[in-house]
Short mmCIF file of C-alpha atoms in Angstrom, two decimals:
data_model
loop_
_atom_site.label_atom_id
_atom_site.label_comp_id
_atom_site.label_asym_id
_atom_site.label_seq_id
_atom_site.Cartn_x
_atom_site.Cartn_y
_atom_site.Cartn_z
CA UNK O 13 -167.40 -26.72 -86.68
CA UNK O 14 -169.17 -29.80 -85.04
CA UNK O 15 -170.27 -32.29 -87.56
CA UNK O 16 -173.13 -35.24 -87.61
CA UNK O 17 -171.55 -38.31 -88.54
CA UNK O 18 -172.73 -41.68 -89.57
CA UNK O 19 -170.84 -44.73 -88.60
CA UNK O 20 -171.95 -47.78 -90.23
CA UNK O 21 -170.73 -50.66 -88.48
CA UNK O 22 -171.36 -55.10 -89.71
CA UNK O 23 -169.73 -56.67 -86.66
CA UNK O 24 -171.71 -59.63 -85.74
CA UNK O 25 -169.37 -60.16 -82.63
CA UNK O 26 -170.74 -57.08 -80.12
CA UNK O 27 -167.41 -55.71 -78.91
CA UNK O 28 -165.43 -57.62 -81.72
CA UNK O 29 -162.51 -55.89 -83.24
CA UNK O 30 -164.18 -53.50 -85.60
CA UNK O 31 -166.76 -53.18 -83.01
CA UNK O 32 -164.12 -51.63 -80.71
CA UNK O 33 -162.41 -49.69 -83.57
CA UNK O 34 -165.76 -47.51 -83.97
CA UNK O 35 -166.12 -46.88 -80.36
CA UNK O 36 -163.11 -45.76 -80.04
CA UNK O 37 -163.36 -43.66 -83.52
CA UNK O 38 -166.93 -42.64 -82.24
CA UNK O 39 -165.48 -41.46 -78.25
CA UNK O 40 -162.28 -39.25 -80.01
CA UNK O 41 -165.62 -37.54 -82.30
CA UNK O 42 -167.44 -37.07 -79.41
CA UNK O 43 -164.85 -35.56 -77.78
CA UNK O 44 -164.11 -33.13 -80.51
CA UNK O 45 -167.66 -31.81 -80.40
CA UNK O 46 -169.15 -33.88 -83.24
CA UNK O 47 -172.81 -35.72 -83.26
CA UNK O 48 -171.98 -39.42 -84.01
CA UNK O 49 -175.04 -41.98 -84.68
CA UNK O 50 -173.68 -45.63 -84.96
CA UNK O 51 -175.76 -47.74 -86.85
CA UNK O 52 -175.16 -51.50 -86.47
CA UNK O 53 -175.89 -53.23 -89.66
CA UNK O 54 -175.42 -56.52 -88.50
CA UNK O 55 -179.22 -55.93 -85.77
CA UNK O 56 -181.00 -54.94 -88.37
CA UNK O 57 -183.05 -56.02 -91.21
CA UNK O 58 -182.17 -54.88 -94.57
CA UNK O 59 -182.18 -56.73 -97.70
CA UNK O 60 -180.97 -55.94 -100.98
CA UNK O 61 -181.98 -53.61 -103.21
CA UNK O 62 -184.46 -55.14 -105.98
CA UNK O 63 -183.93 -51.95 -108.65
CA UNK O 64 -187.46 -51.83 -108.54
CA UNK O 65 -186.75 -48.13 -108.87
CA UNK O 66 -189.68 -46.96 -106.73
CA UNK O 67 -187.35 -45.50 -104.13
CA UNK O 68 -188.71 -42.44 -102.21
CA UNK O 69 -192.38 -42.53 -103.87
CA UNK O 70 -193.93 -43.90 -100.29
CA UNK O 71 -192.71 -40.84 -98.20
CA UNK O 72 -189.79 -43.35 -97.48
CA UNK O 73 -186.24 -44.11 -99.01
CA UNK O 74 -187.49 -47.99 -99.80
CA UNK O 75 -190.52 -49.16 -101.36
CA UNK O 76 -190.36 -52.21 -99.12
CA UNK O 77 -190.16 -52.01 -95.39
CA UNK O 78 -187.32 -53.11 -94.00
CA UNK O 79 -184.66 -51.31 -91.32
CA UNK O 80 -183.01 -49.13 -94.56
CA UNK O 81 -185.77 -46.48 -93.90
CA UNK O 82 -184.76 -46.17 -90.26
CA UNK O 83 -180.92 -45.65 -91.83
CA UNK O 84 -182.03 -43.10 -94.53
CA UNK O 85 -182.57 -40.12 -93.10
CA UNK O 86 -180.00 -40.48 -90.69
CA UNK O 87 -177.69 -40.54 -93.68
CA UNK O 88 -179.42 -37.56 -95.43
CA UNK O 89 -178.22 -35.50 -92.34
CA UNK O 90 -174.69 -36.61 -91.95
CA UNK O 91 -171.90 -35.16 -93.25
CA UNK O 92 -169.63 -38.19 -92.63
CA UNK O 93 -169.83 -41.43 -93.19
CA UNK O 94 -167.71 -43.86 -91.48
CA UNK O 95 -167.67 -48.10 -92.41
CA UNK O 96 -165.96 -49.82 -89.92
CA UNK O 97 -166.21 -53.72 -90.65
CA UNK O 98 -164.46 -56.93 -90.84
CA UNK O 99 -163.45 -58.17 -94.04
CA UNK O 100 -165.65 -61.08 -95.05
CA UNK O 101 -164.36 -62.75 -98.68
CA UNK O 102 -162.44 -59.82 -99.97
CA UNK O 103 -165.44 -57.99 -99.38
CA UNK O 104 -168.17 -56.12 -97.30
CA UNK O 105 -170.43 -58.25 -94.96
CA UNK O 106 -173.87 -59.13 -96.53
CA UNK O 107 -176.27 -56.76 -94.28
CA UNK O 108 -173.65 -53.78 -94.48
CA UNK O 109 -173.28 -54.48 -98.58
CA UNK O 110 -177.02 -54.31 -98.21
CA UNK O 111 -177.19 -51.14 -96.63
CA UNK O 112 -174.59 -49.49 -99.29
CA UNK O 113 -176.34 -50.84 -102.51
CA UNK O 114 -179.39 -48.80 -100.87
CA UNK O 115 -177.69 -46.01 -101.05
CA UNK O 116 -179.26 -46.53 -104.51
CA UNK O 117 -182.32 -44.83 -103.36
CA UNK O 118 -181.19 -41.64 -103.24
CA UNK O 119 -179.73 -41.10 -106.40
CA UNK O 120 -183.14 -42.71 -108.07
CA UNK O 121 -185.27 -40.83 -105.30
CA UNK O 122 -183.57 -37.18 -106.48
CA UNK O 123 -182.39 -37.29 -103.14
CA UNK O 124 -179.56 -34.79 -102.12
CA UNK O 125 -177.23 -36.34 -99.40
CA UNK O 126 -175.43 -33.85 -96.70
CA UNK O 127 -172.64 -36.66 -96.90
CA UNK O 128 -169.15 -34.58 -97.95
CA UNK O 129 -166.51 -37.26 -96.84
CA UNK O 130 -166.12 -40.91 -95.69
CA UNK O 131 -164.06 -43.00 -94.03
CA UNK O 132 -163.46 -47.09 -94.20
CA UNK O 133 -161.72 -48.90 -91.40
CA UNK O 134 -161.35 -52.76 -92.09
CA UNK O 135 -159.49 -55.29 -90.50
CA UNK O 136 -159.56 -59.14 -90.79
CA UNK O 137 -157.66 -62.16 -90.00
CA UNK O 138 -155.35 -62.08 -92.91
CA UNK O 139 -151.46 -60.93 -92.94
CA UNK O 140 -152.34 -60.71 -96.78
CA UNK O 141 -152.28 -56.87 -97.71
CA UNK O 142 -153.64 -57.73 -101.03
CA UNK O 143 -156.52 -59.61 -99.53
CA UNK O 144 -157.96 -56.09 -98.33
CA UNK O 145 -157.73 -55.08 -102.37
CA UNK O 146 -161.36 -56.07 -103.15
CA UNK O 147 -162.89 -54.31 -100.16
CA UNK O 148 -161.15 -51.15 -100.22
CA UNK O 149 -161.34 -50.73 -104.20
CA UNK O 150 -165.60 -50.75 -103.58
CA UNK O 151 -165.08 -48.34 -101.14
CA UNK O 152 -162.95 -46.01 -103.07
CA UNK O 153 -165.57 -46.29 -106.32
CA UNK O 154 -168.49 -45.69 -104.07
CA UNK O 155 -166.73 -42.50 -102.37
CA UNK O 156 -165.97 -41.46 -106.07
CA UNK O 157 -168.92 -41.97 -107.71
CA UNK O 158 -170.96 -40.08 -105.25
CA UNK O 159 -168.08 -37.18 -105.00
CA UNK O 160 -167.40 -37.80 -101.30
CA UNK O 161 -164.14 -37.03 -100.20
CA UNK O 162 -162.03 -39.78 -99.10
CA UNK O 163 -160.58 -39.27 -95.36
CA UNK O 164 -158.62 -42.62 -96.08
CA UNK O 165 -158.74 -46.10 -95.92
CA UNK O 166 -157.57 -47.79 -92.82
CA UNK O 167 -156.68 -51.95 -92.91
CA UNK O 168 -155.32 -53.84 -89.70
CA UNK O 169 -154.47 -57.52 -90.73
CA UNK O 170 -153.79 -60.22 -88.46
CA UNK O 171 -157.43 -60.04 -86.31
CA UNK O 172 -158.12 -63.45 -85.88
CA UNK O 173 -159.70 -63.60 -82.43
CA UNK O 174 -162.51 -61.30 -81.12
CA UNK O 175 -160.46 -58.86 -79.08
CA UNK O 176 -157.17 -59.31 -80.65
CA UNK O 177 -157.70 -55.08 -81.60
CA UNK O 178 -156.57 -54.91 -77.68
CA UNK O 179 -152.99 -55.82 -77.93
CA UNK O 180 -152.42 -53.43 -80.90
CA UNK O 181 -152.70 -49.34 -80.54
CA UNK O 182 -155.07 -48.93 -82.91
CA UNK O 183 -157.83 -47.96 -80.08
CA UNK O 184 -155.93 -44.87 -79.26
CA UNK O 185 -154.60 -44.45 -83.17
CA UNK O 186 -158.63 -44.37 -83.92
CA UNK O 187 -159.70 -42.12 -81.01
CA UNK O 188 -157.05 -39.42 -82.73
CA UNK O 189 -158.31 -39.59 -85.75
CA UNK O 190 -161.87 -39.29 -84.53
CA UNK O 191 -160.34 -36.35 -82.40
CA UNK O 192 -158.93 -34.73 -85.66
CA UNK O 193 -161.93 -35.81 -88.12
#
């Protein structure tokens, strides 16, 4: 059964590492049948989320207009979410960290989400496994609080140029799993 699938990607280097790890993610979905949408945090506006808690009450997931309401309902029709990013500070880029902590909306907005499972895929500069700890221990609280079904957690270390990705096999170990998603 095909599925619609969100990838959420914070690259700002177009065709940087993680860049190239959703493509390739994105072609092995395609191939299996699925409907992928890639949403590039990193061209958009989206600022943070002010808790004013008026999400949903203009006919749109944010009170304020900024790129999140373009986002939204592409997420309410997804049934998988994929973050592929760099790892900035242990952490989530700013504009993709944006884009999660609206996710906000739709549990104040009543707001059921088709989202069943997600996906992270991280890589950085670092040969420091434990540097990857504070990124991928937000991601698994995020997937658990809003019961989505972890489909794993993926870190490459040693990225430090823009198309280092290239003389690894991760391109073809991503296009499999987006095959087998």
């Amino acid at each position: 059964m095909s599925k619609n699938i969100l990838v959420l990607t914070e690259s700002p280097r177009k065709k940087g590492n993680s860049d190239l790890l959703a493509d390739a993610f994105i072609d092995g979905a395609k191939v299996a049948g699925h409907n992928v949408t890639k949403f590039i945090t990193a061209e958009k506006n989206i600022d943070g989320c002010k808790a004013c808690n008026k999400c949903f009450t203009k006919n749109k997931a944010c009170f304020f207009s900024d790129d999140f309401n373009e986002l939204a309902p592409i997420a309410m029709n997804s049934d998988l979410l994929v973050i592929s990013t760099p790892l900035y500070w242990f952490s989530f880029p700013s504009k993709l960290k944006a884009a999660i902590d609206k996710f906000y909306s739709f549990l104040i907005g009543n707001v059921t989400l088709k989202i069943k499972e997600s996906l992270l895929i991280v890589c950085g500069a670092t040969e420091n496994q434990k540097e990857f700890q504070g990124i991928t221990t937000s991601y698994e609280l995020i997937a658990n609080y809003m019961k989505w079904t972890n489909k794993g957690v993926i870190t490459i270390k040693g990225m430090h140029e823009k198309k280092d990705i290239l003389k690894t096999d991760w391109l073809k170990k991503l296009e499999e799993i987006g095959k087998n998603i």
